[in-house]
Short mmCIF file of C-alpha atoms and ligand atoms in Angstrom, two decimals:
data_model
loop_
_atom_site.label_atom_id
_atom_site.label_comp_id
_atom_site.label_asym_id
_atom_site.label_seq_id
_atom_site.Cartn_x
_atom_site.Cartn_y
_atom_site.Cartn_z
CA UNK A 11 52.10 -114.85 -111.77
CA UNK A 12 48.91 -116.40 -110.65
CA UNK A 13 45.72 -115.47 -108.57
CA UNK A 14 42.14 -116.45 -108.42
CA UNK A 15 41.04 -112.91 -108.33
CA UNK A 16 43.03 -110.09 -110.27
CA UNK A 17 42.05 -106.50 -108.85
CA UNK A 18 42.73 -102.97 -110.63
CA UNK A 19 42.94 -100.24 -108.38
CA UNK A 20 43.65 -100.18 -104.58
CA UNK A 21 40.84 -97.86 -103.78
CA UNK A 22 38.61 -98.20 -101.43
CA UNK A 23 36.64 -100.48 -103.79
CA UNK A 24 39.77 -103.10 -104.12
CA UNK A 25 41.26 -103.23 -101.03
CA UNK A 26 38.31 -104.26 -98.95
CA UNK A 27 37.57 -106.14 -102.00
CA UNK A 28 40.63 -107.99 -101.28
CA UNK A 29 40.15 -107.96 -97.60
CA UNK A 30 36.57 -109.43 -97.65
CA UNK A 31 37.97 -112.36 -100.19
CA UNK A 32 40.94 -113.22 -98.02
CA UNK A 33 38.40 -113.71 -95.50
CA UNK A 34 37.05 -116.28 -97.44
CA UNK A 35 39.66 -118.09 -97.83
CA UNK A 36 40.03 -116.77 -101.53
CA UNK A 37 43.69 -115.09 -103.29
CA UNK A 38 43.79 -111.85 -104.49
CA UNK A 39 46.67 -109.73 -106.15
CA UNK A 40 45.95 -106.08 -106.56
CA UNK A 41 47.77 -103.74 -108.95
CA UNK A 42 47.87 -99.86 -108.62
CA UNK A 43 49.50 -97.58 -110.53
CA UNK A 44 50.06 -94.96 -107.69
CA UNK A 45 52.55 -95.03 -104.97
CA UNK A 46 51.14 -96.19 -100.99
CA UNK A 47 51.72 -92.68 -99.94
CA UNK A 48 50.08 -91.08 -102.71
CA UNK A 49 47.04 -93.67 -102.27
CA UNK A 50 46.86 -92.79 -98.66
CA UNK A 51 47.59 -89.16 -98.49
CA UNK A 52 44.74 -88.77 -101.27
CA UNK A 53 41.40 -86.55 -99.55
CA UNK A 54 38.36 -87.53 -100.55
CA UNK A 55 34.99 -88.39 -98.77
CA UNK A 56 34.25 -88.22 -94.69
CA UNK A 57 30.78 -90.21 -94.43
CA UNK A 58 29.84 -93.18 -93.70
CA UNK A 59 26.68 -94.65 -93.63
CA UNK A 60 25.92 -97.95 -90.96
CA UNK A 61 26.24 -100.15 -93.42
CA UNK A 62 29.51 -99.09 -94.78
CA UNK A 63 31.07 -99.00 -90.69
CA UNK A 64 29.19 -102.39 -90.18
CA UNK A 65 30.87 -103.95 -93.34
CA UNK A 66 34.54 -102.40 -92.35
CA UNK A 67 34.06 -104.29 -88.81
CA UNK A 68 32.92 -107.58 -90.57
CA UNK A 69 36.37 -107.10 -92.60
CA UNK A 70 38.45 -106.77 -89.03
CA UNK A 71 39.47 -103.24 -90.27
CA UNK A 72 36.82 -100.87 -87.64
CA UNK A 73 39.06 -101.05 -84.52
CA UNK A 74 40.26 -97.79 -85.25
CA UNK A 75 37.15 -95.76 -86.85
CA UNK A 76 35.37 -97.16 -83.75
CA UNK A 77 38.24 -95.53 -81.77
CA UNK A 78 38.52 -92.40 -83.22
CA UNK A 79 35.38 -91.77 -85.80
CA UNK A 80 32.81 -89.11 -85.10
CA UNK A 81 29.10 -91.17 -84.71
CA UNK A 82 26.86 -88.11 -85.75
CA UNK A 83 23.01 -88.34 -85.35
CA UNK A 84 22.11 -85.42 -87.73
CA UNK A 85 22.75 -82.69 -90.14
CA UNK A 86 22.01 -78.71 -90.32
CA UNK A 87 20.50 -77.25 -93.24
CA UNK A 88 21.25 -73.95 -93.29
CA UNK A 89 19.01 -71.13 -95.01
CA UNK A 90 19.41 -67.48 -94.46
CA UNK A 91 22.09 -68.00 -91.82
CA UNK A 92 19.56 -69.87 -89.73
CA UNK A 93 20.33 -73.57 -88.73
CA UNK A 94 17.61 -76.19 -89.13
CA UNK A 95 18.43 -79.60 -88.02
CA UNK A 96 17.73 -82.78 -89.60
CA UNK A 97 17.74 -85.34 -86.30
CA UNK A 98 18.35 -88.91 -88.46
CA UNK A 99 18.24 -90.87 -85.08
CA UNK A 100 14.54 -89.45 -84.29
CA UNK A 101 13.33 -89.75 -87.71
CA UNK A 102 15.22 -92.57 -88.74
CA UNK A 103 16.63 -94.29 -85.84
CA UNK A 104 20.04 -94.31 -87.20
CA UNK A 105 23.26 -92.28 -87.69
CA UNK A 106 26.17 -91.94 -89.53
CA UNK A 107 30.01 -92.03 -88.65
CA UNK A 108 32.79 -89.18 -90.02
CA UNK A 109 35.81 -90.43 -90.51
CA UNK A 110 38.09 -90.12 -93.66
CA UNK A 111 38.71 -91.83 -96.73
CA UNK A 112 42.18 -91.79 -96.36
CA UNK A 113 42.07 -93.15 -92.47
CA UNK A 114 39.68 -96.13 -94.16
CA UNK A 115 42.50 -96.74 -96.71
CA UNK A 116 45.39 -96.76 -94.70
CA UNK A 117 43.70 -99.27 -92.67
CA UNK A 118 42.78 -101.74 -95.07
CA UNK A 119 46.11 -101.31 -96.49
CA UNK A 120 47.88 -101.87 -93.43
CA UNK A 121 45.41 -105.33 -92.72
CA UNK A 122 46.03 -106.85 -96.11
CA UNK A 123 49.90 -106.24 -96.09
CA UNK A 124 50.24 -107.82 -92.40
CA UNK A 125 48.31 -110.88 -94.13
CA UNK A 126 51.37 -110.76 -95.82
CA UNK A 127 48.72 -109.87 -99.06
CA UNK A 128 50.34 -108.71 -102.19
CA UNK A 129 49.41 -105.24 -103.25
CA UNK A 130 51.82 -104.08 -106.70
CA UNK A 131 52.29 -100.23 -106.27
CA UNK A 132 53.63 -98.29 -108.96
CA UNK A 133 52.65 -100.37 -111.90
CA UNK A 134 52.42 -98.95 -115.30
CA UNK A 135 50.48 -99.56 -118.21
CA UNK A 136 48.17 -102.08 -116.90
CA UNK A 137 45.74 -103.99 -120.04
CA UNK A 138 43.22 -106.52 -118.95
CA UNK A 139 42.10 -109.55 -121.72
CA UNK A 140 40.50 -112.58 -122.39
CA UNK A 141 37.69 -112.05 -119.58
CA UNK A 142 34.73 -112.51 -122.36
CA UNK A 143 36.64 -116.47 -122.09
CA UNK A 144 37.68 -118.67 -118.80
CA UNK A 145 41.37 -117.39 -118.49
CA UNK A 146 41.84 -113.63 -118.20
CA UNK A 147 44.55 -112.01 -117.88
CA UNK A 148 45.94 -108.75 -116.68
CA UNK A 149 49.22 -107.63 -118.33
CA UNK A 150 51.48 -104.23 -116.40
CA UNK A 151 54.57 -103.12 -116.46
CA UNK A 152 56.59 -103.05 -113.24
CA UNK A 153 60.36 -101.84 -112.94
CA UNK A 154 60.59 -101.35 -116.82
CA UNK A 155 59.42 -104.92 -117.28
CA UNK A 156 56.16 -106.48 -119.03
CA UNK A 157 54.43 -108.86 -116.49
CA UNK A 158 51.80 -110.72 -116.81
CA UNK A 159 49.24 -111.80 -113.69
CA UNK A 160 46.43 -114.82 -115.00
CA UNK A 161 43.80 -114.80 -112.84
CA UNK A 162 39.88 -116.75 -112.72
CA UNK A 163 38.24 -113.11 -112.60
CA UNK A 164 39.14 -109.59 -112.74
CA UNK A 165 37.88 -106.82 -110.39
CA UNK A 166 38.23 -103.28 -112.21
CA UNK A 167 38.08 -101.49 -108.73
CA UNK A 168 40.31 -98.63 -110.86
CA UNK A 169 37.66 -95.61 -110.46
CA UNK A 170 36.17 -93.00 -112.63
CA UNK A 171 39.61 -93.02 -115.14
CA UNK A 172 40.44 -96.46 -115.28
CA UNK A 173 41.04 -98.65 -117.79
CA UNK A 174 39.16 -101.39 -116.99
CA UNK A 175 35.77 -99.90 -117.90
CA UNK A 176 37.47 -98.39 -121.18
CA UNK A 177 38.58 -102.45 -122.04
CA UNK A 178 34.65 -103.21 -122.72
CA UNK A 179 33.68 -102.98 -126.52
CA UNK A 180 31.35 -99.88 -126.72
CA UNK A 181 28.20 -101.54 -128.26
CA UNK A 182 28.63 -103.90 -124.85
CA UNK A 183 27.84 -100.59 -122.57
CA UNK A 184 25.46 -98.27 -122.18
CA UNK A 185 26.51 -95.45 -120.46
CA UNK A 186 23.99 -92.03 -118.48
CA UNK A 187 25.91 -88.85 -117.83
CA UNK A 188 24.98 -85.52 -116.34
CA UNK A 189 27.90 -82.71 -116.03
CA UNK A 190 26.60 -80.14 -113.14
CA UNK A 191 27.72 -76.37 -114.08
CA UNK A 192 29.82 -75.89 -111.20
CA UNK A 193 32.69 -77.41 -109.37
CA UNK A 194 33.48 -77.77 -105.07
CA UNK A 195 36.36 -76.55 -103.82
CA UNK A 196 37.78 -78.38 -100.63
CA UNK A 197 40.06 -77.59 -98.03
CA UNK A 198 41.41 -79.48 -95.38
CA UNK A 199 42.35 -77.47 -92.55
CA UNK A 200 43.62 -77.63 -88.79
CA UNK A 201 40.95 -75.88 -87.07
CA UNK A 202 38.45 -76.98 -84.71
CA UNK A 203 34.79 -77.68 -85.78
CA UNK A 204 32.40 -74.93 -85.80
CA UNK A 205 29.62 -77.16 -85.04
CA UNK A 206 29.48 -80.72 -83.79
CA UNK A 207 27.42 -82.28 -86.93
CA UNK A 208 27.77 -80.94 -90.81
CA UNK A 209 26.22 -77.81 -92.21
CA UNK A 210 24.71 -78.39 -95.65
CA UNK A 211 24.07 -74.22 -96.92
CA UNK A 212 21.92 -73.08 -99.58
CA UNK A 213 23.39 -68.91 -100.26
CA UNK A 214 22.62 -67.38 -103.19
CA UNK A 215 26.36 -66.99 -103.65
CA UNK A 216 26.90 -70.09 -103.39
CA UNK A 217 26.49 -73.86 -101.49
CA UNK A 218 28.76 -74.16 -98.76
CA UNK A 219 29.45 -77.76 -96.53
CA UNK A 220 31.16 -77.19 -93.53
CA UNK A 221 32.10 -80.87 -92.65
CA UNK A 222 35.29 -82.05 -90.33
CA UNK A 223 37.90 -85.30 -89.71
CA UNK A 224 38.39 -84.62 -86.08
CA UNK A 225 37.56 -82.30 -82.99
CA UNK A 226 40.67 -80.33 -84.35
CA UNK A 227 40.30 -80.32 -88.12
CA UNK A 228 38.03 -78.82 -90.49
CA UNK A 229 37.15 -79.91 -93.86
CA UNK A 230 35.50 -77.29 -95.56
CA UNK A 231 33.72 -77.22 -99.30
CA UNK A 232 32.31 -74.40 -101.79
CA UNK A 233 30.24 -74.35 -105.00
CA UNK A 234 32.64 -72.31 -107.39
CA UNK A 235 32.65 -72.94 -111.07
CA UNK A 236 34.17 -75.71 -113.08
CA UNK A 237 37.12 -73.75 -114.85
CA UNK A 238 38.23 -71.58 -111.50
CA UNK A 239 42.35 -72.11 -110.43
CA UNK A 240 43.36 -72.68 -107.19
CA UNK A 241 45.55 -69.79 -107.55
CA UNK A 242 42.58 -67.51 -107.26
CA UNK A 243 41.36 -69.18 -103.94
CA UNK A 244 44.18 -68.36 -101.40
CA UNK A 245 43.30 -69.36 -97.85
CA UNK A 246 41.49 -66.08 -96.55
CA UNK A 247 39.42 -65.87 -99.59
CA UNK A 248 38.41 -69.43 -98.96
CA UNK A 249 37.19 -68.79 -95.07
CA UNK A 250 36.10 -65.21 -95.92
CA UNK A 251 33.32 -66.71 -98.52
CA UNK A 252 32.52 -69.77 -96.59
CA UNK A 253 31.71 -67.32 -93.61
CA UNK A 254 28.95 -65.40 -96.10
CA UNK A 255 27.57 -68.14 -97.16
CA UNK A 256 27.75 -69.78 -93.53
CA UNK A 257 26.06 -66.53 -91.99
CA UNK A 258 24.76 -66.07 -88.65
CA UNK A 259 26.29 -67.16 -85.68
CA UNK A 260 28.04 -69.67 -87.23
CA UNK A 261 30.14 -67.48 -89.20
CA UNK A 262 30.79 -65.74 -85.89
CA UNK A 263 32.45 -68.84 -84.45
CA UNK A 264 34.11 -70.14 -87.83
CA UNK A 265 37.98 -69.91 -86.78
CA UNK A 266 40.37 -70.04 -89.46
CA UNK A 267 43.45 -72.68 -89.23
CA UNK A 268 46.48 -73.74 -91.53
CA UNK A 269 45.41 -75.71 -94.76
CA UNK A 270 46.73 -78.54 -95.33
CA UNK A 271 44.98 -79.49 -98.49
CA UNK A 272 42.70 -77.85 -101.22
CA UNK A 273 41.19 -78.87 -104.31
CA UNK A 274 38.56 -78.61 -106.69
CA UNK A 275 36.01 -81.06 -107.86
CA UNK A 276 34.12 -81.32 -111.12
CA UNK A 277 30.65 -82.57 -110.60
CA UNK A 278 28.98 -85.50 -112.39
CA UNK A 279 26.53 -88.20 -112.45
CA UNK A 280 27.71 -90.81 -114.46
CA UNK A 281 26.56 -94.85 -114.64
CA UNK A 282 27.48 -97.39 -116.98
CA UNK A 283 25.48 -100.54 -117.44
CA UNK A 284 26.04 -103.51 -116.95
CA UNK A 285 28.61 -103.87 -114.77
CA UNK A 286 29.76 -107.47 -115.74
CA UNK A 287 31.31 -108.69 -119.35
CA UNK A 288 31.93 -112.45 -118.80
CA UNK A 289 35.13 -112.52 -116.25
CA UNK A 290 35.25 -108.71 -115.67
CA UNK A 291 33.48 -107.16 -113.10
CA UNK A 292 33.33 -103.37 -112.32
CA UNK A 293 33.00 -101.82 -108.67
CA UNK A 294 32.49 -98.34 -107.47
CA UNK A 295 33.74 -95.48 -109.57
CA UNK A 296 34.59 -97.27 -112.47
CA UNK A 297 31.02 -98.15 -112.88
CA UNK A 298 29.66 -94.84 -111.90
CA UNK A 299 30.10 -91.92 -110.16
CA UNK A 300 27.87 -89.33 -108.39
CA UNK A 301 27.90 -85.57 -107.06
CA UNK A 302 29.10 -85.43 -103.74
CA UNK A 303 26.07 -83.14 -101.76
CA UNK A 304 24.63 -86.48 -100.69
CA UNK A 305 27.97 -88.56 -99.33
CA UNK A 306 27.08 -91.31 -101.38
CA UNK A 307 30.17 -92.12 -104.09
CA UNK A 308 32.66 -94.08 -100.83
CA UNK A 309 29.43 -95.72 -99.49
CA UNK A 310 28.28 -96.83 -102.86
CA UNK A 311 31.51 -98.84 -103.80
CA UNK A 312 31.89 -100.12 -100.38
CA UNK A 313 27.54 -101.71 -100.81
CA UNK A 314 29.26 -102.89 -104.71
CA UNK A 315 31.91 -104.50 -103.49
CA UNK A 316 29.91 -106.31 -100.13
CA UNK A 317 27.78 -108.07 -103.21
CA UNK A 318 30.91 -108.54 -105.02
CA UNK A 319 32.76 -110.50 -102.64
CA UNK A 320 29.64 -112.90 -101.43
CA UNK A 321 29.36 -113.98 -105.09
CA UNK A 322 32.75 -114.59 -105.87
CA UNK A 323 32.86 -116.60 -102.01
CA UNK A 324 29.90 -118.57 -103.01
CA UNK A 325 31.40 -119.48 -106.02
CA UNK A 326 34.40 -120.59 -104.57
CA UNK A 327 33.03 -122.19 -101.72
CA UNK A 328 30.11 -124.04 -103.67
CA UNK A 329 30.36 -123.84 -106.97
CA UNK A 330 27.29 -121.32 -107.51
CA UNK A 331 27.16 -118.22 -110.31
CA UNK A 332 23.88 -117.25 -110.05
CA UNK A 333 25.28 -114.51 -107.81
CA UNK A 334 27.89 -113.93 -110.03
CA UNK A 335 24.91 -113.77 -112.62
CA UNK A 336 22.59 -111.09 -110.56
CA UNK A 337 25.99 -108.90 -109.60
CA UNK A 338 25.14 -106.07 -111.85
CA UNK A 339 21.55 -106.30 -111.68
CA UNK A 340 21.83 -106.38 -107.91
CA UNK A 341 24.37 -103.35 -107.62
CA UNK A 342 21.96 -101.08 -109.97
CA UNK A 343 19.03 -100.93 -108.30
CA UNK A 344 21.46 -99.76 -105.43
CA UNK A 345 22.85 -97.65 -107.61
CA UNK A 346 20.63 -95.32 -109.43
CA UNK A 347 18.52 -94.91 -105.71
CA UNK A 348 21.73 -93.29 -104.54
CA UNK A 349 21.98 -91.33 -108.36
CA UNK A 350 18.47 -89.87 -107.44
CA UNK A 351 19.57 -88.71 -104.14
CA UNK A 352 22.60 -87.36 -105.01
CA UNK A 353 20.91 -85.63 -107.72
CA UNK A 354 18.27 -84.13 -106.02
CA UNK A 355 20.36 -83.04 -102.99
CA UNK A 356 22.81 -81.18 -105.33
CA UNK A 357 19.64 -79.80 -106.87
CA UNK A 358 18.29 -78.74 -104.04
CA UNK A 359 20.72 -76.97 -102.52
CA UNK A 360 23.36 -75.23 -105.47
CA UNK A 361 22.77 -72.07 -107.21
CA UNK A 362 22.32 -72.56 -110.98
CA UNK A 363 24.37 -70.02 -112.76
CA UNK A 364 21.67 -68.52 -115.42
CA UNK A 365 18.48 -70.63 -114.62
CA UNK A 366 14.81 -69.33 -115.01
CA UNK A 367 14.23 -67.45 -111.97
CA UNK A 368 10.94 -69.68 -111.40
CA UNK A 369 12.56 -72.19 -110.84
CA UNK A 370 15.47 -71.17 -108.27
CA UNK A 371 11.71 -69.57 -106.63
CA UNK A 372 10.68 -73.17 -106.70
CA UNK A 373 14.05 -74.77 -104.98
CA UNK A 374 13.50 -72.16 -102.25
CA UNK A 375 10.03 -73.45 -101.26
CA UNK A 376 11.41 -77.00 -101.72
CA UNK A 377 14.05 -76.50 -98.72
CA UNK A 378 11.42 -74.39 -96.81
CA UNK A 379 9.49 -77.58 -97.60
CA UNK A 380 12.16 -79.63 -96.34
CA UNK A 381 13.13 -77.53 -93.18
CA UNK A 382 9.32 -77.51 -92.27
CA UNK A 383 8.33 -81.12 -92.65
CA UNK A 384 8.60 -83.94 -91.24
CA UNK A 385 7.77 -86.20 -93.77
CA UNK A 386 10.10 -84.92 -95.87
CA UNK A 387 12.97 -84.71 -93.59
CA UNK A 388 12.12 -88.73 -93.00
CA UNK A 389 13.37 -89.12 -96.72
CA UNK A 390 16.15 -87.13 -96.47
CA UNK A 391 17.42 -88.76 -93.57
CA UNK A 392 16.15 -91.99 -94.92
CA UNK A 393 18.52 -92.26 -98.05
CA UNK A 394 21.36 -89.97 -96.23
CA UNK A 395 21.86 -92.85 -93.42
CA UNK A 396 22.11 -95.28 -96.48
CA UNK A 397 18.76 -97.87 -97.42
CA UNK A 398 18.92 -101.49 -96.54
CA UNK A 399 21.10 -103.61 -98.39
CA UNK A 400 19.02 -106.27 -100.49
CA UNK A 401 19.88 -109.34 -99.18
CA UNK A 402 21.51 -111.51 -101.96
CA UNK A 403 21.60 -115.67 -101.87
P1 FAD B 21 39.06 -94.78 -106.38
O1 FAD B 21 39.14 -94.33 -104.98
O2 FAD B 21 39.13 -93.78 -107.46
O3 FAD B 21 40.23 -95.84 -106.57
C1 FAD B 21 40.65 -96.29 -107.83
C2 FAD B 21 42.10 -96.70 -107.75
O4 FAD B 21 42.50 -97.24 -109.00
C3 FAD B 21 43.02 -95.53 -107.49
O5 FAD B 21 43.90 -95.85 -106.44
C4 FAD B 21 43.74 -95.31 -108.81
O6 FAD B 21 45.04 -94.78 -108.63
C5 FAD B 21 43.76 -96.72 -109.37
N1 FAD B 21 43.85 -96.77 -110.83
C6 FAD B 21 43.21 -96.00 -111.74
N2 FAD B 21 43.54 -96.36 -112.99
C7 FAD B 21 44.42 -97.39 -112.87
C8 FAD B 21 45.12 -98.18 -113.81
N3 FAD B 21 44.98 -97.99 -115.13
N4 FAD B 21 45.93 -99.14 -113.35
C9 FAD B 21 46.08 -99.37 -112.01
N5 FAD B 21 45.44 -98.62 -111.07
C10 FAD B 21 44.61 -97.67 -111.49
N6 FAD B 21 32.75 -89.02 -102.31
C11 FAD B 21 32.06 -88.58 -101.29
O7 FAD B 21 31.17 -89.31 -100.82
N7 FAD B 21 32.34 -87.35 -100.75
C12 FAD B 21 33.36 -86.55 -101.23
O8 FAD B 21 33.60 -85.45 -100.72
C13 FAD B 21 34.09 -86.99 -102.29
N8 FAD B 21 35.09 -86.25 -102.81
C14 FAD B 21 35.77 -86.72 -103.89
C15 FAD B 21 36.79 -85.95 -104.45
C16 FAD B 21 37.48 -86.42 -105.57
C17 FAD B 21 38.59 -85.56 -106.17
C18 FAD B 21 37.13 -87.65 -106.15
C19 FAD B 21 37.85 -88.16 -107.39
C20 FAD B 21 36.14 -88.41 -105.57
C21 FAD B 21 35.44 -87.97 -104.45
N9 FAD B 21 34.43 -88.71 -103.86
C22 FAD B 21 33.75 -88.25 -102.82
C23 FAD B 21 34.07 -90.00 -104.33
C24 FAD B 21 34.76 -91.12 -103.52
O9 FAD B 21 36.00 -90.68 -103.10
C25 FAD B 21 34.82 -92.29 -104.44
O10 FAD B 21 33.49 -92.70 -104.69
C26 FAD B 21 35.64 -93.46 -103.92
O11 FAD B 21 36.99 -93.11 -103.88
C27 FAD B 21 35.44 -94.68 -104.81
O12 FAD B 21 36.38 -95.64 -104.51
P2 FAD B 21 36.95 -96.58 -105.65
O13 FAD B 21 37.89 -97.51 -104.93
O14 FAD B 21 35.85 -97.16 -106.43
O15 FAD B 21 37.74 -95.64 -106.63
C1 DHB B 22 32.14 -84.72 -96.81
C2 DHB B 22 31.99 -84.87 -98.14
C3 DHB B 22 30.72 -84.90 -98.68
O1 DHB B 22 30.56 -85.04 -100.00
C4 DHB B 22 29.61 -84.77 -97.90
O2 DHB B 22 28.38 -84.77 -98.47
C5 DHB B 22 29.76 -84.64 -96.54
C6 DHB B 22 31.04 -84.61 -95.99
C7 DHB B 22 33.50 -84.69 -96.22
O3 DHB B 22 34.46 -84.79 -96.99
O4 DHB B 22 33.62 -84.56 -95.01
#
């Protein structure tokens, strides 16, 4: 088997990866070691930023999310059961758009397959070599057989566990990590919104994010600690603690629906640098990953994978690698912007089991801080809508 570009995961990352390439005119294979239905059932991230909903259309994959995704102009902060909002079109003159990582997937999905693209499901044991040379190569098993796909590059678009990242020697990587101590748990449930934009909480119990997919379900998320079993979060304990930490009227209104998924998150920053060895390049989670408070880890592969496929087009089209050459360069400054803000939201806005009591007295009169100013609101809303992408070649 043969390809120009060879991509690892069908994520987010390498399917529009793929899509954006064929585009070009350039031939992709991906390989995924999960089944369609398990890469389209999975729930994930709800937000994206302009850019990301711009780039989908450019990829002839928005007529959908333009149908049926939720174009939100703010957020609430809430504080003491009180709602504060954060109005990103006056400040910012921009907005975001809710719709679901798995609605995003099974739409790219669906566009490369009717291209007739070919996307290997279910492979096993998948090895990538030779990319520090001109011929890489990608070697999986499929059906109990060894294959082998050769290829001009490879994308490692395989996420946070891959094994793309894990091919690089060591002494080639650096890598930054921070482990958060506390976890979200998620549920998915058919409800209708309690409010028509998101609720970002600060309780002392607890964060709380009351987000949704559509005017009839509910996706709702709680700080709980790393090592907790879903076993101990049954359905009513779930609502019953989001509506303390929710408080006020809110809580009032909250109405309770069947759950049709739940799950808990570890939280981590994580970046690896660079994100290029030779003929391997790394996109979205398997270069780094980030806390979720800020809605940044979906938007941050899609913005990786937009520079990604204008260098590999250029290079294709005319022979240039200088865009090839400034790929990782390019995608870090990107990168550790949307670290920082993910980092401080999740700062601002979780209770720190054990911390100095100064300091939780300082994160109080930060969100006061942030509630009360506009200036500070400007930033919030600034990075939340997403910051320009840098314009490359
Ligand atoms: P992924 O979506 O992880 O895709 C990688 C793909 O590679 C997968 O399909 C995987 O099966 C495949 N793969 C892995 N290893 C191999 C291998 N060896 N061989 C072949 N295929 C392989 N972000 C937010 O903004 N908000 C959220 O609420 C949020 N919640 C999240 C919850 C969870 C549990 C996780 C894991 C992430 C969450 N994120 C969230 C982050 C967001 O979903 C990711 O940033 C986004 O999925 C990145 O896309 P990706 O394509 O780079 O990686
Ligand atoms: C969702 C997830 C987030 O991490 C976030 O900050 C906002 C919304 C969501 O899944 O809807």
């Amino acid at each position: 088997m043969r390809t120009q570009v060879g991509i690892v995961g069908s994520g987010p990352s390498g399917l529009l990866l793929s899509q954006l390439l064929h585009l070009q005119g350039v031939e992709t294979v991906i390989l995924e070691r999960r089944s369609r239905a398990y890469v389209e059932g999975r729930v994930r991230a709800g937000v994206l930023e302009q850019g990301t909903v711009d780039l989908l259309n450019e990829a002839a994959v928005g007529e959908r999310m333009r149908r049926e995704g939720l174009v939100h102009h703010g957020i609430h902060i809430s504080l003491d059961g009180r709602l504060h909002r954060i109005d990103f079109q006056a400040l910012v003159g921009s907005a975001v758009t809710v719709y679901g990582q798995t609605e995003v997937t099974k739409d790219l999905i669906e566009a490369r397959l009717a291209t007739g693209a070919e996307i290997v499901f279910e492979v096993d044991n998948v090895t990538v070599h030779g990319f520090d040379g001109a011929r890489p190569k990608i070697r999986f098993g499929q059906d109990g057989r060894r294959r082998e796909l050769a290829c001009d590059f490879i994308a490692g678009c395989d996420g946070s566990h891959g094994v793309c990242r894990q091919s690089v020697p060591q002494a080639a990587l650096t890598t930054h990590e921070r482990v958060y101590p506390f976890a979200w748990l998620g549920m998915l449930v058919e409800a209708p919104p309690v409010a028509d934009e998101l609720i970002y909480a600060w309780h002392e119990r607890g964060f709380a994010l009351f987000s949704m997919r559509s005017p009839t379900r509910s996706r709702l998320y709680i700080q709980c600690t790393p090592d907790e079993h879903l076993d101990e979060w049954l359905d009513d304990r779930v609502f019953d603690e989001l509506r303390l930490r929710l408080g006020g009227q809110t809580a009032e209104r909250l109405q309770t629906g069947r759950c049709l998924e739940k799950g808990i998150t570890p939280m981590r920053s994580f970046v690896a640098e660079p994100m290029r060895f030779g003929r391997l390049f790394l996109a979205g989670d398997a270069a780094h990953i980030v806390p979720p408070t800020g809605a940044k880890g979906l938007n941050l592969a899609v913005a990786d994978v937009r520079v990604l496929a204008r260098a590999l087009a250029a290079f294709y089209t005319s022979g240039r690698s200088d865009l090839l050459d400034a790929y990782s360069a390019t995608c870090l400054r990107r990168v550790w912007k949307a670290q920082r803000f993910s980092w401080w939201m999740t700062s601002l806005l979780h209770r720190f089991p054990g911390r100095n009591p100064y300091d939780d007295r300082v994160q109080r009169a930060e969100i006061e801080y942030v509630v009360g100013s506009r200036a500070a609101q400007q930033a919030l809303a600034e990075n939340y809508v997403g910051l320009p992408f840098e314009e490359t070649g």
